[in-house]
mmCIF file of C-alpha atoms in Angstrom:
data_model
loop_
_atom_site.group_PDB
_atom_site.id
_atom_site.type_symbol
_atom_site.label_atom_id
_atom_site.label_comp_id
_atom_site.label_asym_id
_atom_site.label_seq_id
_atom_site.Cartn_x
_atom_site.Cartn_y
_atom_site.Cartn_z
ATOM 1 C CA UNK A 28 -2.092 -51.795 -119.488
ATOM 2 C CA UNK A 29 -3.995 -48.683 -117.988
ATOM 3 C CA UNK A 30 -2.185 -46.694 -115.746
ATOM 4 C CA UNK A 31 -3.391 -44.135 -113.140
ATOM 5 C CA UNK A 32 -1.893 -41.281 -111.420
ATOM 6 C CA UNK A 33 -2.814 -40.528 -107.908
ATOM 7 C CA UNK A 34 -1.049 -38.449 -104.922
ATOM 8 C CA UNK A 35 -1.602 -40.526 -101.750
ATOM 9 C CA UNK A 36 -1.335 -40.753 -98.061
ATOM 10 C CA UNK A 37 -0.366 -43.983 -96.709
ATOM 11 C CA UNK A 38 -2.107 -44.576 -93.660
ATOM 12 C CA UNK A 39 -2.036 -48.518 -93.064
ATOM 13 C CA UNK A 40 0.639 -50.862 -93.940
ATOM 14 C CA UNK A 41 0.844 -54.822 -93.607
ATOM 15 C CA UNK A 42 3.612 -56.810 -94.189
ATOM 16 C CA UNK A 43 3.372 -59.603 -96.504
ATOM 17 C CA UNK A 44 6.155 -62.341 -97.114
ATOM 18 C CA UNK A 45 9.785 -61.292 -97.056
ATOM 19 C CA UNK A 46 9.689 -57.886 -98.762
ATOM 20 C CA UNK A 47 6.087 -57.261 -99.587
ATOM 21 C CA UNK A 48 3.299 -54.612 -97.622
ATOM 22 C CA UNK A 49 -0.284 -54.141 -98.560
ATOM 23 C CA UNK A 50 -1.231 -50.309 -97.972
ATOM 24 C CA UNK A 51 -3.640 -48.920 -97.211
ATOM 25 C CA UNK A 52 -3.894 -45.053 -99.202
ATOM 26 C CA UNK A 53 -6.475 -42.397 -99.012
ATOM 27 C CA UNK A 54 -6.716 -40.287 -102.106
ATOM 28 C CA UNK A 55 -8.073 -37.414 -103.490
ATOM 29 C CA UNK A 56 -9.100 -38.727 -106.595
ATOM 30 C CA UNK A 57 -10.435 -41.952 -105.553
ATOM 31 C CA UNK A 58 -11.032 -41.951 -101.942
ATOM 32 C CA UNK A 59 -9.853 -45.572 -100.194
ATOM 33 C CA UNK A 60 -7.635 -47.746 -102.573
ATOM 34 C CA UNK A 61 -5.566 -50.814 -101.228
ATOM 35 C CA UNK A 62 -1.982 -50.951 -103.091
ATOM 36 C CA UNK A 63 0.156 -54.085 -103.186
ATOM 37 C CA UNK A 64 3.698 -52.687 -102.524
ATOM 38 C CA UNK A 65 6.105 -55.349 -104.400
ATOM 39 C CA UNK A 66 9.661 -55.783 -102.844
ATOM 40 C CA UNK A 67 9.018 -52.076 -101.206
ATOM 41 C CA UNK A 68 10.136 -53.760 -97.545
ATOM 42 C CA UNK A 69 13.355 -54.289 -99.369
ATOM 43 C CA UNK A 70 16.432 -51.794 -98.850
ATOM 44 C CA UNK A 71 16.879 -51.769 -102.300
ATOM 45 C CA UNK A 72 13.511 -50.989 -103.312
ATOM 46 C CA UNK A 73 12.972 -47.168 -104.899
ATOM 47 C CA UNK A 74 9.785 -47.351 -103.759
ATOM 48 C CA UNK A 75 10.571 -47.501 -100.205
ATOM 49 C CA UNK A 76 10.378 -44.298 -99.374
ATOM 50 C CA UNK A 77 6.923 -43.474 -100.548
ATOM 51 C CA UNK A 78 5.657 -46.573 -99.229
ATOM 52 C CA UNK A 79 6.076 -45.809 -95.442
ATOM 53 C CA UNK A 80 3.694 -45.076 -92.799
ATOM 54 C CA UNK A 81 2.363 -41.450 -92.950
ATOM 55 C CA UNK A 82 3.978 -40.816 -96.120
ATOM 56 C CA UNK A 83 2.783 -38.707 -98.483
ATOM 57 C CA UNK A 84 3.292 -39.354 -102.236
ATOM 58 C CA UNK A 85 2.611 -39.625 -105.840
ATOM 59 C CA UNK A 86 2.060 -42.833 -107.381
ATOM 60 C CA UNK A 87 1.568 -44.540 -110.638
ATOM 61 C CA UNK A 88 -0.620 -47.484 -110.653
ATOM 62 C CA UNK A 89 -1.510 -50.258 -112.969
ATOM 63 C CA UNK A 90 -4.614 -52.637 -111.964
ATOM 64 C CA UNK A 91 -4.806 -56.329 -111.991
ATOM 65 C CA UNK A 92 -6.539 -58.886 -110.039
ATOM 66 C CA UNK A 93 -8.360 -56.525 -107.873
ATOM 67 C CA UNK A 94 -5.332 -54.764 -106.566
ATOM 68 C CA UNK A 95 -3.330 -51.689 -107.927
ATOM 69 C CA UNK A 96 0.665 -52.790 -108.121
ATOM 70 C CA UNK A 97 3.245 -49.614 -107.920
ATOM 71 C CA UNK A 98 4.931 -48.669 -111.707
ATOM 72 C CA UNK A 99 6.691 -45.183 -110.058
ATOM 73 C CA UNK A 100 6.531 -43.126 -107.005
ATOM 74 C CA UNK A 101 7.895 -40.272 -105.504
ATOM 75 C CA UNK A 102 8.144 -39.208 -102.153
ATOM 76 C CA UNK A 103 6.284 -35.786 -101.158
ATOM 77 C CA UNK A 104 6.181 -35.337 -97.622
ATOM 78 C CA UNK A 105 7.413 -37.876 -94.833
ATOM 79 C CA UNK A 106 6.130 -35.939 -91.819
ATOM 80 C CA UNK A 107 9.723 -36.633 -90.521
ATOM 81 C CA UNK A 108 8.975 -35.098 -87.185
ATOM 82 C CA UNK A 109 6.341 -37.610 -86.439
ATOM 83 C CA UNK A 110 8.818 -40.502 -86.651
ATOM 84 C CA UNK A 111 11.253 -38.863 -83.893
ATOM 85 C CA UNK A 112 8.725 -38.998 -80.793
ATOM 86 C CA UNK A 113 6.831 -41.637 -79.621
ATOM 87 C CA UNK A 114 3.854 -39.939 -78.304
ATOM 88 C CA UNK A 115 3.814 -38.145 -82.016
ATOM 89 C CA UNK A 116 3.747 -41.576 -83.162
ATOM 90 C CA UNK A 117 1.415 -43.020 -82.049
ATOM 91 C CA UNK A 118 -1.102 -40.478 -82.711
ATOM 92 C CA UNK A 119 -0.379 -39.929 -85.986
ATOM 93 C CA UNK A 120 -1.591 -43.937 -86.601
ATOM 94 C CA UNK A 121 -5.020 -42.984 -84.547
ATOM 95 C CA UNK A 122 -5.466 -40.039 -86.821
ATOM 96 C CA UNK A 123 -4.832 -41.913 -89.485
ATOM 97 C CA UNK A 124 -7.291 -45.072 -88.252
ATOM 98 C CA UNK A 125 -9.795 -42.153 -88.247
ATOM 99 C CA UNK A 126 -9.060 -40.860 -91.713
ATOM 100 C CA UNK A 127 -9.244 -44.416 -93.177
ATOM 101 C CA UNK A 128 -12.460 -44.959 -91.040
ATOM 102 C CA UNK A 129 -14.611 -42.402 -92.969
ATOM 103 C CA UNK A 130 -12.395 -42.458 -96.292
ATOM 104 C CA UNK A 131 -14.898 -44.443 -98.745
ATOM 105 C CA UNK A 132 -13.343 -46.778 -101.989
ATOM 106 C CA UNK A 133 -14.441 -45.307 -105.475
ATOM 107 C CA UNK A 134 -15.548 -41.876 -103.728
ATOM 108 C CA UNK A 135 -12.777 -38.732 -103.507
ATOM 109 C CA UNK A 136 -12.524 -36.684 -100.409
ATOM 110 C CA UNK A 137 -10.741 -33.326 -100.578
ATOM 111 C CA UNK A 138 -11.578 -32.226 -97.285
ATOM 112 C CA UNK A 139 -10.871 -35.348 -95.523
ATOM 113 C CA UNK A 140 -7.296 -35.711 -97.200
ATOM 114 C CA UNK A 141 -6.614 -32.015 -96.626
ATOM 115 C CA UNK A 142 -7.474 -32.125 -92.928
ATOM 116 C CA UNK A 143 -5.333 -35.026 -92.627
ATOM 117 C CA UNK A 144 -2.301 -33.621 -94.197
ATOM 118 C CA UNK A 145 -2.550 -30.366 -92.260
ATOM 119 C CA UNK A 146 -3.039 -32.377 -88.948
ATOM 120 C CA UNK A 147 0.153 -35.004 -89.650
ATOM 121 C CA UNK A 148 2.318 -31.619 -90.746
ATOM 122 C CA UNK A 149 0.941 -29.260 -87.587
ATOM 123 C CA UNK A 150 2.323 -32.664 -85.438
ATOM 124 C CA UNK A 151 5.549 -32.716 -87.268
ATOM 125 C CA UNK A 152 6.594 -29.207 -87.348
ATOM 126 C CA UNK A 153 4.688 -27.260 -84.610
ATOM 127 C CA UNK A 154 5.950 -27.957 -81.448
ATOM 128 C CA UNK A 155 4.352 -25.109 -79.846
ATOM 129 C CA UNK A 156 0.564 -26.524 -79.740
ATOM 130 C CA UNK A 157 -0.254 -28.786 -77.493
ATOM 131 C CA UNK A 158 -0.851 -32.754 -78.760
ATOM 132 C CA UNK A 159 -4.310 -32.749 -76.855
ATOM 133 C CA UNK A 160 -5.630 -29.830 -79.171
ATOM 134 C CA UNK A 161 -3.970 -31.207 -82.370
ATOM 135 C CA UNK A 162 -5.806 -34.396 -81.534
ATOM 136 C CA UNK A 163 -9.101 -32.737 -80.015
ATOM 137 C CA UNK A 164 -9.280 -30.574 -83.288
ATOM 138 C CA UNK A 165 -9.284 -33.128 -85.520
ATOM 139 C CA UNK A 166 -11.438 -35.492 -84.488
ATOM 140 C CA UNK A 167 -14.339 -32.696 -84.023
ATOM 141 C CA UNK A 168 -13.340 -31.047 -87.309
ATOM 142 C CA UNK A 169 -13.740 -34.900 -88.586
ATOM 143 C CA UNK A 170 -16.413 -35.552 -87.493
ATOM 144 C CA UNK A 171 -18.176 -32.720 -88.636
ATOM 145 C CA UNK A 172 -17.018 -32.781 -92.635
ATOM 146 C CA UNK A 173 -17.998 -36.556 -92.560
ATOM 147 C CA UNK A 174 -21.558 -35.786 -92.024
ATOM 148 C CA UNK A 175 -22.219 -34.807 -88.449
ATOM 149 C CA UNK A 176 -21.577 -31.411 -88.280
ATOM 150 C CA UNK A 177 -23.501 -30.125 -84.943
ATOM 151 C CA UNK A 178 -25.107 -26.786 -84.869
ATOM 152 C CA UNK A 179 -22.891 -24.344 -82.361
ATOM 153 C CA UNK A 180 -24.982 -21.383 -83.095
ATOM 154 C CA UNK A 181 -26.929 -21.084 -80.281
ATOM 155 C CA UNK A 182 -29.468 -23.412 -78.207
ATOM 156 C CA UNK A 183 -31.680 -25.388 -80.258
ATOM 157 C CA UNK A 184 -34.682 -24.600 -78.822
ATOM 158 C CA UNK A 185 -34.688 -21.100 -77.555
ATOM 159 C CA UNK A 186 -31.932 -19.555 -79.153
ATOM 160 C CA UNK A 187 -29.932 -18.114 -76.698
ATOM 161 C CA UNK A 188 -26.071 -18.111 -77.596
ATOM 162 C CA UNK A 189 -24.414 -16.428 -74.334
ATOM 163 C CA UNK A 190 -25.184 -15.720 -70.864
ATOM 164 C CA UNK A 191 -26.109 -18.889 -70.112
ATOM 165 C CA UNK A 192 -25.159 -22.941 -69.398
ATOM 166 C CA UNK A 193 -25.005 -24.289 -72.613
ATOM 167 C CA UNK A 194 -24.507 -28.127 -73.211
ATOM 168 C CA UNK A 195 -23.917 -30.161 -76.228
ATOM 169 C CA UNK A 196 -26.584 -32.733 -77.225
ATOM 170 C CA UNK A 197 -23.863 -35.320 -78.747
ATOM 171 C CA UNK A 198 -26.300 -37.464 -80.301
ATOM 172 C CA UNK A 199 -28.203 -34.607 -82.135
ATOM 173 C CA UNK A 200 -25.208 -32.288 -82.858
ATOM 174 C CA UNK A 201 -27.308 -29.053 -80.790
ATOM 175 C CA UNK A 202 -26.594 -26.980 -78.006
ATOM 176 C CA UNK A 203 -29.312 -26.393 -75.459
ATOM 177 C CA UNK A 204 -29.049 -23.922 -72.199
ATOM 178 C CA UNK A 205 -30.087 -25.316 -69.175
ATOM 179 C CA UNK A 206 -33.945 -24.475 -68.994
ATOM 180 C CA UNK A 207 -34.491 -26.365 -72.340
ATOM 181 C CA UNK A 208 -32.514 -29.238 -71.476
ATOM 182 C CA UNK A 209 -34.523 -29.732 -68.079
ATOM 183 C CA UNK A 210 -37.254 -29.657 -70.480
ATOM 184 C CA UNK A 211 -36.349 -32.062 -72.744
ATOM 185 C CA UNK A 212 -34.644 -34.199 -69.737
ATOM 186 C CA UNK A 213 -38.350 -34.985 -68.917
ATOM 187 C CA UNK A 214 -39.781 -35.637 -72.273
ATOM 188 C CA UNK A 215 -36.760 -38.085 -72.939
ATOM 189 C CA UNK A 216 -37.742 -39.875 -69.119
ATOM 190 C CA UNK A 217 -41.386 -40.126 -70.606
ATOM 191 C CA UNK A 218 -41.059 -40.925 -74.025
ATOM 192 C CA UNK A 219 -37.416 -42.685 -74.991
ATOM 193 C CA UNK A 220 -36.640 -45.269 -72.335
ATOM 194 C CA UNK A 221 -33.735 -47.283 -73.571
ATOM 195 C CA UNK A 222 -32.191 -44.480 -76.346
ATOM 196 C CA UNK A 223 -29.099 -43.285 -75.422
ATOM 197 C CA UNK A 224 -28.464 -39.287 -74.609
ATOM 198 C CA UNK A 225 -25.397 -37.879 -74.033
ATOM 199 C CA UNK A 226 -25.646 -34.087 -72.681
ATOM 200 C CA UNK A 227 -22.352 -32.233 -71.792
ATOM 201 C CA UNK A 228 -21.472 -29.159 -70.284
ATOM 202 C CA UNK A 229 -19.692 -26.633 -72.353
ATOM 203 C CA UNK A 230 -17.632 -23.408 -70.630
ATOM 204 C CA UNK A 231 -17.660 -20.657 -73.068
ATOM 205 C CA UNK A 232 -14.097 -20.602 -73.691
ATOM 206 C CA UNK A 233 -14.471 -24.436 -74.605
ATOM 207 C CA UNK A 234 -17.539 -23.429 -76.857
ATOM 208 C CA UNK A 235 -15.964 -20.397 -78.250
ATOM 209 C CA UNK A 236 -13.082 -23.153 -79.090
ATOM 210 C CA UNK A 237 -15.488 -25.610 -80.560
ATOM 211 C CA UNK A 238 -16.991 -23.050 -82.540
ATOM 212 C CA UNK A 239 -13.574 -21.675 -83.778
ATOM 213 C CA UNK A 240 -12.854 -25.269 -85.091
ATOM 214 C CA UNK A 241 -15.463 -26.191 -86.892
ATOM 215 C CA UNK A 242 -16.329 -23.136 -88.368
ATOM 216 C CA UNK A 243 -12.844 -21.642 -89.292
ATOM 217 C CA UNK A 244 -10.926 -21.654 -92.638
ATOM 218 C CA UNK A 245 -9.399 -25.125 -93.462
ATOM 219 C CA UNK A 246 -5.772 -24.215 -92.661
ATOM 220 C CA UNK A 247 -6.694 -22.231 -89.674
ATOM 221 C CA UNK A 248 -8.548 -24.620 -87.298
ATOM 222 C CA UNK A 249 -5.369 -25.402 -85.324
ATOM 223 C CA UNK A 250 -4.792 -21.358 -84.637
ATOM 224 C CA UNK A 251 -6.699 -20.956 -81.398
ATOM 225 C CA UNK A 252 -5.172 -21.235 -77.558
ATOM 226 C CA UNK A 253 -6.797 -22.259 -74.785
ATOM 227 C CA UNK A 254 -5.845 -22.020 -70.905
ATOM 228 C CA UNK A 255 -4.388 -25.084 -69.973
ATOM 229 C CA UNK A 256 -7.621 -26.114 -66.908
ATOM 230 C CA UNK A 257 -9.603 -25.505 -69.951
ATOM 231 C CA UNK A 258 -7.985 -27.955 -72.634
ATOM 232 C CA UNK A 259 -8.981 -31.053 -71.167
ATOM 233 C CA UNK A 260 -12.825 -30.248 -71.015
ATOM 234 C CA UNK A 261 -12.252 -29.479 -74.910
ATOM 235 C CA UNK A 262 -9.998 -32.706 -75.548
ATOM 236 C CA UNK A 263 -12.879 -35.013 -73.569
ATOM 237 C CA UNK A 264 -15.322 -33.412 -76.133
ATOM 238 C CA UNK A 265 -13.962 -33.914 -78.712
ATOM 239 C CA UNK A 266 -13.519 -37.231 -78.534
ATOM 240 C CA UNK A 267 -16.765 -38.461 -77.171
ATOM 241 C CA UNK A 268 -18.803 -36.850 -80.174
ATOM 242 C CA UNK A 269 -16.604 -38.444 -82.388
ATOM 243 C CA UNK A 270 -16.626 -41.847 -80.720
ATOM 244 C CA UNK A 271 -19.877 -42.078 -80.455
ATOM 245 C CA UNK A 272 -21.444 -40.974 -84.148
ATOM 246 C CA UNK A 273 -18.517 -43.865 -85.413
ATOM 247 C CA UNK A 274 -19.580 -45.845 -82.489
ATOM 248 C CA UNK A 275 -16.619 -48.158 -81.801
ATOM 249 C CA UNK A 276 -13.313 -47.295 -80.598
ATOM 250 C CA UNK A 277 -10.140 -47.644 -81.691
ATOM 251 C CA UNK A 278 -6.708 -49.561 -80.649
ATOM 252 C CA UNK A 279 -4.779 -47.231 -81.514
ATOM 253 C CA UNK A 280 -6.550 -44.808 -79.907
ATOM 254 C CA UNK A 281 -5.751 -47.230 -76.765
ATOM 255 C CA UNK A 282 -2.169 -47.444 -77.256
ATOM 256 C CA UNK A 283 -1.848 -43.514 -77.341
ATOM 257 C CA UNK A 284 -3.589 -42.904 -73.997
ATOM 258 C CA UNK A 285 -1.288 -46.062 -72.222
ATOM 259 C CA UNK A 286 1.531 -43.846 -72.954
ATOM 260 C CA UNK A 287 0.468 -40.968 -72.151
#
């Protein structure tokens, strides 16, 4: 029988009978796949390890039946941090019900996996950036390699880029200063009763943040700092564009904020 090498991040698991889990793994090679983990709840299973929640590994996989069964694995990275805090926890299985969300079966995603991986690590070994901005960052760096980049250049319609109110036009992915958006306000009232906009007010150093994170080197969109009045204006963001270009929520998104 065919076998397949892939290196995987778990990011779902559910239990089945005694000592069985069906995983959920996003790959580079093949985006999406669903793994039936034989005997890997079991103590005495080898493949335990690389089988857990947020683990990242290397597998070898045969296929049968519409499911790929585990011939070897080994372990890679088990964000060990992660699995110490609760709050850590928990986010770490929204950001991964966000990876999984735009991860697609059959179709590889380098960017996606890599921004994962750099996220789970940053919330296992950095203890010096806030969890709002590890959380913030990804979704709007997310959201923007999965097809809805917005354009933080400068207003959409005039072009101005400082010196004045800028706002983001969620639904369109533009900024637009305060003149054009009056201006556009008005069309919308004439011309698109019942569409949805969503208009919100950027301060520069939340812009200048935006801008840093989706326009920064891959491994560097965690290195910026904001002033703490500032990082919840970024964080609230951040998640509305993201929530609303996927356009459902999520329950583990749920659980993360009733602990917080």
């Amino acid at each position: 029988m065919e076998q397949l090498r892939v290196n995987g991040l778990v990011v779902r698991e559910n239990p089945m009978g005694d000592n069985d889990k069906l995983l959920t793994v996003i790959t580079e090679e093949m985006g999406k796949i669903m793994i039936s983990g034989k005997g890997v709840r079991s103590l005495r299973s080898k493949h335990m390890p690389a089988t857990q929640l947020f683990s990242y590994s290397s597998f070898v996989l045969r296929k049968s039946h519409g499911y790929f069964y585990i011939s070897d694995s080994t372990l890679n990275e088990a964000f060990f941090g992660i699995r110490m805090d609760l709050d850590k926890l928990a986010l770490a299985s929204y950001l991964c019900d966000v990876a999984a969300e735009f991860s697609v079966e059959g179709i590889g995603d380098e960017d996606l996996m890599r921004l994962t991986l750099n996220t789970l690590f940053a919330l296992s070994n950095n203890a010096k950036i806030p969890l709002k901005q590890i959380k913030a960052a990804f979704e709007f760096r997310c959201a923007s390699i999965e097809g809805f980049k917005p354009n933080l250049v400068a207003c959409d319609q005039c072009a101005v880029f400082e010196g004045k109110t800028l706002y983001l036009d969620v639904m369109n992915g533009r900024l637009l200063c305060t003149d054009c958006l009056r201006t556009i306000r008005h069309t919308d009232d004439l011309t698109d009763e019942g569409t949805a906009h969503i208009y919100l007010r950027l301060t520069p150093a939340v812009l200048e943040a935006l801008r840093y994170t989706i326009y920064s080197p891959g491994k560097r969109y965690l290195s910026f700092s904001l002033d703490e009045k500032e990082l919840p204006l970024y964080a609230s963001v951040c998640e509305k564009y993201l929530l609303n270009h996927v356009e459902h929520g999520f329950y583990t998104l749920e659980f993360y904020k009733s602990l917080l």
